[in-house]
Coordinates of C-alpha atoms and ligand atoms in Angstrom, one line a residue:
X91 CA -0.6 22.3 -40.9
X92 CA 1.3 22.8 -37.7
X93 CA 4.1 20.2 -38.1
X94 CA 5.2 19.0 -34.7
X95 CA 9.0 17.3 -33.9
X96 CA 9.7 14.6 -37.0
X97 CA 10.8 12.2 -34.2
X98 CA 7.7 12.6 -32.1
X99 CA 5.8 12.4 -35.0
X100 CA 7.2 9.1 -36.0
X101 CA 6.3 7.1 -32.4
X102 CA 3.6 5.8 -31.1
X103 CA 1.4 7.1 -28.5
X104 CA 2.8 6.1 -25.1
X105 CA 1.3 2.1 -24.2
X106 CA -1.2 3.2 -21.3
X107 CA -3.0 0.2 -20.0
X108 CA -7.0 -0.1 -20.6
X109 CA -8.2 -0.4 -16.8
X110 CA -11.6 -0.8 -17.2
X111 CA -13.7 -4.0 -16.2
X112 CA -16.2 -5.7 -17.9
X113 CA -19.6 -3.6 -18.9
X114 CA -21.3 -3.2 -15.0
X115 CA -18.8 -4.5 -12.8
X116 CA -16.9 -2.3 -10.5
X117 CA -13.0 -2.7 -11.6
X118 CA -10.7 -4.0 -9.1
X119 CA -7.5 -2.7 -10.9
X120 CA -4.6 -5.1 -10.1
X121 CA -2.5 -4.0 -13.0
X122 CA -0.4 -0.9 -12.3
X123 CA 1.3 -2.1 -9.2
X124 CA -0.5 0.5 -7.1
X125 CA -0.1 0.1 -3.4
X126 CA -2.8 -1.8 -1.6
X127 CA -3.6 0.6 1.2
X128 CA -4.5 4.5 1.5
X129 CA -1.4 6.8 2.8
X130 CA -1.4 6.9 6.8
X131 CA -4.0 9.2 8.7
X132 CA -0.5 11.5 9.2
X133 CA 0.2 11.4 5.8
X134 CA -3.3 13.0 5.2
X135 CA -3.4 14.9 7.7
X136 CA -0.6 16.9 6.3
X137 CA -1.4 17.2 3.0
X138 CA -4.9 18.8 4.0
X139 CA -3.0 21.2 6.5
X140 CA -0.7 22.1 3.3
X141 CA -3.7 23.1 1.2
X142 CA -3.5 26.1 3.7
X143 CA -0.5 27.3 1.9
X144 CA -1.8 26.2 -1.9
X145 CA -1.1 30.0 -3.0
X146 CA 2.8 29.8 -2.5
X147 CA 5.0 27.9 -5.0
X148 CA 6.5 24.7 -3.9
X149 CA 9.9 24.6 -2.1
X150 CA 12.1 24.4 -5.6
X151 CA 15.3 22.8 -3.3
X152 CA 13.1 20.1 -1.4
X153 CA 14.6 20.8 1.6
X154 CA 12.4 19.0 3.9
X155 CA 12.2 16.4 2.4
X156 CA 16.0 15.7 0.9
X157 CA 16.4 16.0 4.8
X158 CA 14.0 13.4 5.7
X159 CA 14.8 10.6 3.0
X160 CA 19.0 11.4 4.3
X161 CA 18.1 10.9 7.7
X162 CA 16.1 7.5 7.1
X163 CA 18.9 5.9 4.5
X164 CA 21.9 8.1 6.2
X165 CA 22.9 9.8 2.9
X166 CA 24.0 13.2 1.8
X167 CA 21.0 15.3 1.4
X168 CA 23.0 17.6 -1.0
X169 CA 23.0 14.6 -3.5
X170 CA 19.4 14.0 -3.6
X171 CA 17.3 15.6 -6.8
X172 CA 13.5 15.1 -6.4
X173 CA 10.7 14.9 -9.2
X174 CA 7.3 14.3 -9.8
X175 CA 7.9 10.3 -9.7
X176 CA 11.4 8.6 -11.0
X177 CA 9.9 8.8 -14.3
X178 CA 10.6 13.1 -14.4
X179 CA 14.5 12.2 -13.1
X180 CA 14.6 9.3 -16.0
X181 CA 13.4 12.1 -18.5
X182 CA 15.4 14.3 -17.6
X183 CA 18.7 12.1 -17.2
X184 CA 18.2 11.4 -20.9
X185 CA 17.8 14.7 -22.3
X186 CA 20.9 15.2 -20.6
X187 CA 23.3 13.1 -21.1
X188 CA 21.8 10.9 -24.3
X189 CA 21.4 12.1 -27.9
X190 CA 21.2 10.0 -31.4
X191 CA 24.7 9.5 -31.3
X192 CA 24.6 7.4 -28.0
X193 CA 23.5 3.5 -27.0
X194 CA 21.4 3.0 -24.3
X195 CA 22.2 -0.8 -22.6
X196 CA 19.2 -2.7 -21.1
X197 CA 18.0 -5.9 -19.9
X198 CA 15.2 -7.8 -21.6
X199 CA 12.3 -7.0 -19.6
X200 CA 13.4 -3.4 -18.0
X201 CA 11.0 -0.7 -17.6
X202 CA 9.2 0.4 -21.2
X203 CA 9.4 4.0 -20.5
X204 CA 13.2 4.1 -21.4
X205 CA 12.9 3.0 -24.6
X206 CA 10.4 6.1 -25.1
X207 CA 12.4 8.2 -23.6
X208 CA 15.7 7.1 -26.0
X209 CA 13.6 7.0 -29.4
X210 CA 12.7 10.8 -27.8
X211 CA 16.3 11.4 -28.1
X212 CA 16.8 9.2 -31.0
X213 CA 19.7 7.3 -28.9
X214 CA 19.9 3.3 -30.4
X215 CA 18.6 0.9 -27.7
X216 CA 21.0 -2.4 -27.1
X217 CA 18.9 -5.3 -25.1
X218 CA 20.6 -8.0 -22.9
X219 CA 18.5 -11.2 -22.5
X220 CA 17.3 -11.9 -19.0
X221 CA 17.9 -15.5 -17.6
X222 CA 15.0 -17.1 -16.0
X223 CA 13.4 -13.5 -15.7
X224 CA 16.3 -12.2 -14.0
X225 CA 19.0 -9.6 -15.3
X226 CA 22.1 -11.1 -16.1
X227 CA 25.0 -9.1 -15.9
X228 CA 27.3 -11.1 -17.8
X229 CA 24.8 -10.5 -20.7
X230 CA 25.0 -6.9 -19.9
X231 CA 28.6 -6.3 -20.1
X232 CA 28.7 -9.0 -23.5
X233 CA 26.9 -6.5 -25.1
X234 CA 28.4 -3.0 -24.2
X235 CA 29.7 -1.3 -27.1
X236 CA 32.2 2.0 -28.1
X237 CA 29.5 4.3 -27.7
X238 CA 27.4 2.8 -25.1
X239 CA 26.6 5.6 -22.8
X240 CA 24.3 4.6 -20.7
X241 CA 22.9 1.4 -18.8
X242 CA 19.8 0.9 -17.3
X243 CA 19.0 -2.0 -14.7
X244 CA 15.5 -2.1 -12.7
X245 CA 16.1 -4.1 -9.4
X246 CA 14.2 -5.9 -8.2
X247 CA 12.3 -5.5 -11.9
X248 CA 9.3 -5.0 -13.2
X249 CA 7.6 -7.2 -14.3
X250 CA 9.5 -10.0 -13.4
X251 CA 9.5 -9.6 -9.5
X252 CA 13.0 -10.9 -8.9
X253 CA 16.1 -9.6 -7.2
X254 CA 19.8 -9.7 -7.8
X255 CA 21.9 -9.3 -5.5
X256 CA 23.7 -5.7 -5.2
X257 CA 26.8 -7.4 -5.2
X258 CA 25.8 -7.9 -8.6
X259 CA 25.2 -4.9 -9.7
X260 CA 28.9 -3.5 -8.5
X261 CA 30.3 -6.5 -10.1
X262 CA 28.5 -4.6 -13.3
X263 CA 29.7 -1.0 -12.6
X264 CA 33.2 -2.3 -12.3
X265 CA 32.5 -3.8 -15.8
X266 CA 31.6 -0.3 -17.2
X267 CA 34.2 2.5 -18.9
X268 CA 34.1 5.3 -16.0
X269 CA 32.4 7.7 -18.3
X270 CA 28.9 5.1 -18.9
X271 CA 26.4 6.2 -16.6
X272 CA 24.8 3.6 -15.2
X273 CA 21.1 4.1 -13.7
X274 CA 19.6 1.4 -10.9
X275 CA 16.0 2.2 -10.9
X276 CA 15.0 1.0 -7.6
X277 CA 11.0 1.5 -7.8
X278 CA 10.4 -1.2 -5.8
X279 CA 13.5 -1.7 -3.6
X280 CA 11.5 -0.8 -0.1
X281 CA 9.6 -4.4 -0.8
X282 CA 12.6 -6.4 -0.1
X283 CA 13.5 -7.3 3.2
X284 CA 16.2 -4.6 4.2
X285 CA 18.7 -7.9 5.6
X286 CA 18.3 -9.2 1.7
X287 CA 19.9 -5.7 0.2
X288 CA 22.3 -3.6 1.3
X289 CA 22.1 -0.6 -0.2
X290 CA 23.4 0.5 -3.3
X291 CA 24.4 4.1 -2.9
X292 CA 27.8 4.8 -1.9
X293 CA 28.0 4.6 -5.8
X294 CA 26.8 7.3 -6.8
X295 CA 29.2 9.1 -4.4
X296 CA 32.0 6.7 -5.8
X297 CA 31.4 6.5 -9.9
X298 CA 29.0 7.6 -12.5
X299 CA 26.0 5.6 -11.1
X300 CA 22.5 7.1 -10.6
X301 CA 19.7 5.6 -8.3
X302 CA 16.3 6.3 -8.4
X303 CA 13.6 5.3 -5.8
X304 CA 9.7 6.1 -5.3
X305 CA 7.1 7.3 -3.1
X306 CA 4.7 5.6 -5.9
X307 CA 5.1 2.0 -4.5
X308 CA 5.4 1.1 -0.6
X309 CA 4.6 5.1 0.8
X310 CA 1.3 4.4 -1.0
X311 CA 1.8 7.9 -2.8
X312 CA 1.9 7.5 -6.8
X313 CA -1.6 10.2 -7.3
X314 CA 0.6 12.9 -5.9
X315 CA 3.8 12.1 -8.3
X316 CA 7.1 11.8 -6.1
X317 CA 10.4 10.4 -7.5
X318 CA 14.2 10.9 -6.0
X319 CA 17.1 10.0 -7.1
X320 CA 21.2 9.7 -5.3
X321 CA 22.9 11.5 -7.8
X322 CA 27.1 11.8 -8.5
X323 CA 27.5 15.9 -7.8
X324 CA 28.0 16.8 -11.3
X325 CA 25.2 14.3 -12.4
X326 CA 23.1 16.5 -10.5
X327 CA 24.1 19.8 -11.7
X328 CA 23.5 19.1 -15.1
X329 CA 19.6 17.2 -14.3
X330 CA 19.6 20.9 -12.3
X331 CA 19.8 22.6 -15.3
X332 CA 16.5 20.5 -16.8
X333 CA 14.2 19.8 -14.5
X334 CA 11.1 21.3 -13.9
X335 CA 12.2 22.9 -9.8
X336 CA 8.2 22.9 -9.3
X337 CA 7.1 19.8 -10.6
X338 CA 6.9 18.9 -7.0
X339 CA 3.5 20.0 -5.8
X340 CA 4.0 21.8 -1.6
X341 CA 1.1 18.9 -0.9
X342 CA 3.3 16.1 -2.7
X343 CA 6.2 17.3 -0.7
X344 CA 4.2 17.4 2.5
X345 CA 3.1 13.7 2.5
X346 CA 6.7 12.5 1.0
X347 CA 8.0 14.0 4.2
X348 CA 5.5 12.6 6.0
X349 CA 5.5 9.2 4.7
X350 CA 9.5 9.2 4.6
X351 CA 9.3 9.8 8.7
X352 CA 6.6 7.2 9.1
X353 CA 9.3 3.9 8.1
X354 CA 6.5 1.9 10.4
X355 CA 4.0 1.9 8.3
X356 CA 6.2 1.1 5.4
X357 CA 7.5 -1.9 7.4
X358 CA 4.1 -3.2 8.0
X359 CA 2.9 -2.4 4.7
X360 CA 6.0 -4.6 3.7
X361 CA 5.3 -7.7 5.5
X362 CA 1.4 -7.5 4.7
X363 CA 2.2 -7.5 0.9
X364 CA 4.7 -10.1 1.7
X365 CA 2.1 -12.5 3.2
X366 CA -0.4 -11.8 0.5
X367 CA 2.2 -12.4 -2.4
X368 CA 3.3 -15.8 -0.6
X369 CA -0.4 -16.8 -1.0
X370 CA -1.7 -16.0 -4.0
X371 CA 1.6 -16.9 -5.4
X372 CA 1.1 -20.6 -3.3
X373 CA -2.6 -20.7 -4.6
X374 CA -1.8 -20.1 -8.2
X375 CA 0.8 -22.7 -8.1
X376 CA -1.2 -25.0 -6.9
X377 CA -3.5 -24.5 -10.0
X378 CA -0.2 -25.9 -12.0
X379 CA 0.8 -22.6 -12.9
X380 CA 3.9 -21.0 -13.1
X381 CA 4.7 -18.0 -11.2
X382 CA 7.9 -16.3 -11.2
X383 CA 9.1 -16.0 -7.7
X384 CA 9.1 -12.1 -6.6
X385 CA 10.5 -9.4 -4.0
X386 CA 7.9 -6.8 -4.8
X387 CA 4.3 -6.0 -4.9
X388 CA 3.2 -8.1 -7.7
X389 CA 3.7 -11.1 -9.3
X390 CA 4.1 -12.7 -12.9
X391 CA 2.1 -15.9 -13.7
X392 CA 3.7 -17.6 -16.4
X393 CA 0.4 -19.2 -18.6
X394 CA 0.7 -22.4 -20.7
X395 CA 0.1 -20.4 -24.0
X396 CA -0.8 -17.1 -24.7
X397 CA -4.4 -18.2 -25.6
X398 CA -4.6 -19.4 -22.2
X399 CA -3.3 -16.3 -20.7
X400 CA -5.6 -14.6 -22.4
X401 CA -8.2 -16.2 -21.7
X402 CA -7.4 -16.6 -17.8
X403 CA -7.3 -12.2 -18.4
X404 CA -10.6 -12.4 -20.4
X405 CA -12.4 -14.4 -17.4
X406 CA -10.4 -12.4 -14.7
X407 CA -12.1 -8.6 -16.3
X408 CA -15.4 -10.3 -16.9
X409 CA -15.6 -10.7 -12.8
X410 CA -13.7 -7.6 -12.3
X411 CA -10.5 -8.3 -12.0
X412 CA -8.2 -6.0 -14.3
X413 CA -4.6 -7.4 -14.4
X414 CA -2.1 -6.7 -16.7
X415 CA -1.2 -8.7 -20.0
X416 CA 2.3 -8.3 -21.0
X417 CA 2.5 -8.7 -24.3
X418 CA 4.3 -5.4 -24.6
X419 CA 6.9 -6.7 -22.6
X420 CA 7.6 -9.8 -25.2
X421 CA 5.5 -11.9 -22.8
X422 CA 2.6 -12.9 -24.3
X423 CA 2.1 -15.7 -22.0
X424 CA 2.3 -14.2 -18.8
X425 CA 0.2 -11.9 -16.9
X426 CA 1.1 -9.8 -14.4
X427 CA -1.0 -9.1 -11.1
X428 CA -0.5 -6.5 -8.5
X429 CA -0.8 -7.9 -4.8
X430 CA -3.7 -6.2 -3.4
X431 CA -5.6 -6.9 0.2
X432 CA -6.4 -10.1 1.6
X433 CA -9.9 -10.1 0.2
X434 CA -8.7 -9.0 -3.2
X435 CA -6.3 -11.9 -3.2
X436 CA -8.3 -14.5 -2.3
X437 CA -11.5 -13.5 -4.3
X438 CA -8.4 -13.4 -7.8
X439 CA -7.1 -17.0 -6.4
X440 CA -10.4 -18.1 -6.4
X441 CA -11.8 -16.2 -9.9
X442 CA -8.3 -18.2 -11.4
X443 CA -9.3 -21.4 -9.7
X444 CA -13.1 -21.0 -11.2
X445 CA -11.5 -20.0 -14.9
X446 CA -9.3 -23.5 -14.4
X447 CA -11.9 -25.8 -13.4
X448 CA -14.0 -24.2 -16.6
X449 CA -16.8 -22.0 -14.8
X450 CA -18.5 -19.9 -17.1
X451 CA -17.4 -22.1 -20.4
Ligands
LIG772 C1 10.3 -0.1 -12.7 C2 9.6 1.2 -12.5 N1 10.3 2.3 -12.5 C3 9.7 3.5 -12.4 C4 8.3 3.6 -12.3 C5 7.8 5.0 -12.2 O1 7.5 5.4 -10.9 P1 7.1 6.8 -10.6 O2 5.7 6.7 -10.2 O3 8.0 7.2 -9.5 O4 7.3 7.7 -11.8 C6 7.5 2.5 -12.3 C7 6.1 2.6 -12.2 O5 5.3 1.7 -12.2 C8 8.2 1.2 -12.4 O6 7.5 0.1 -12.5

């Protein structure tokens, strides 16, 4: 029998979320933090002009479109390495720098992929507990140890919605030996109101410090797989080495560039999510439940038990309504909903307020 690699034979198939509804209804899928709205007109446009051009490889450099994401955060395009979503650049990062000899440092609740991607390299995995949902960097640096070699903070996170402040997260690099790489995946930094965060990434120009962003969340783009990262120079030439130059599809590139040079539509996109989280997050507290105040485009309701969150999920997919459970976060009790449109909103505040005033019992 063909015998594949002992350690990916030992885990488990990656956790992939059933998105189905119940048998009949058409799914409303509010459970992979998917962006509410289709990419601009422009951003479609271009992609159907690049189809023109299908035959040729993609641009293995990303000129373009290192270019255009410089220009909008006024960084050094020579620093930015692009993949098909952050996930590819956190792949890679960890076959590069981690191997069973390492420690990988995370909080609590921080993205599940890493701790695939370490048992891939068979690094150990050291967690720091979150405080009220949020990542506490005094917990982090308690727990670094001799051969900690690399830390991992999401901010804002997923999937607890909430921010801490950058100043924060400097107050955590200058915690860390010089030679720990730490990664800031910021998937869902465009969400937060630019006066609340300063950016983050004269770091990587400054220390070992990696930070990752998406076209998956706010640019509306996550079918056509775009991730980038600010890299320290010799960061990058070693992710160089590794990465796939033309995971990148020409059509992906075209509507990064696209989106990247559109920051209007990301800036309304950004206040219409905010007014739709401030509501359903209002509504559901008003049904006495808990919901975890967030910065991004979803939102974690915090049940009574986990019987009653899944119950709340149970009656939530029997009307269509797919949101996520998170009980592979440690959190059986919560569920986690992705903000949608205003009519998607108000038809889940108004499913949850049926399911707590016992409709359908
Ligand atoms: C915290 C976090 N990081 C990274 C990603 C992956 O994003 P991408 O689509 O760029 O691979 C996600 C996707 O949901 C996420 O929630």
């Amino acid at each position: 029998m063909l015998k594949p690699n002992p350690t990916v034979a030992s885990m488990a198939a990656y956790a992939l979320p059933d998105i189905s509804a119940a048998e009949g209804v058409e799914p409303i899928v509010l459970a992979q933090n998917e962006h509410a709205f289709a990419p601009s007109a422009a951003v479609q446009r271009v992609v159907s002009e690049a189809v023109a051009s299908g035959q040729l490889y993609p641009d293995t450099d990303w000129t373009e479109l290192r270019e255009a994401i410089a220009s909008v955060h006024g960084l050094d395009a020579g620093r930015i390495v692009c993949g098909a979503g952050s996930m590819e650049l956190m792949s890679s990062l960890m076959l590069a720098y981690m191997s069973a000899d390492d420690r990988m440092l995370m909080t609590e609740y921080g993205y599940l992929f890493m701790r695939t991607l370490s048992k891939l390299v068979g690094a150990k995995v050291d967690v720091a507990p979150e405080i009220d949902y949020r990542v506490d960097v005094d917990g982090l640096l308690a727990r670094l140890q001799p051969d900690t070699r690399l830390v991992f903070v999401v901010n804002p996170g997923n999937p607890s919605g909430t921010l801490i402040h950058n100043d924060d997260i400097r107050r955590l690099r200058a915690g860390l030996p010089d030679d720990v790489l730490l990664l800031v995946d910021e998937a869902y930094a465009e969400f937060v109101e630019p006066d609340f965060h300063a950016p983050l990434f004269d770091l990587a120009e400054t220390s070992n410090t990696v930070i990752t962003r998406t076209f998956s969340k706010i640019y509306g783009l996550a079918g056509l797989r775009v991730g980038w990262g600010y890299f320290p120079e010799e960061v990058r030439d070693q992710l160089r080495k590794i990465i796939n130059p033309s995971s990148v599809s020409s059509l992906s590139q075209a509507a990064a560039c696209a989106a990247m040079s559109d920051q209007g539509y990301a800036a309304q996109a950004r206040q219409m999510i905010a007014e739709q989280r401030g509501l359903l997050s209002q509504a559901i507290a008003e049904l006495d439940l808990s919901v975890v105040p967030s910065q991004t485009n979803f939102i974690l309701v915090d049940f009574e038990s986990p019987g009653q969150a899944t119950a709340a999920f149970d009656f939530l997919r029997q009307r269509g309504l797919v949101v996520r459970p998170m009980g592979g976060y440690g959190l059986p009790g919560c569920l986690r909903i992705t903000i949608g449109t205003a009519e998607q909103m108000a038809l889940t505040a108004a499913t949850l307020e049926d399911w707590k005033d016992g409709v359908g019992d």
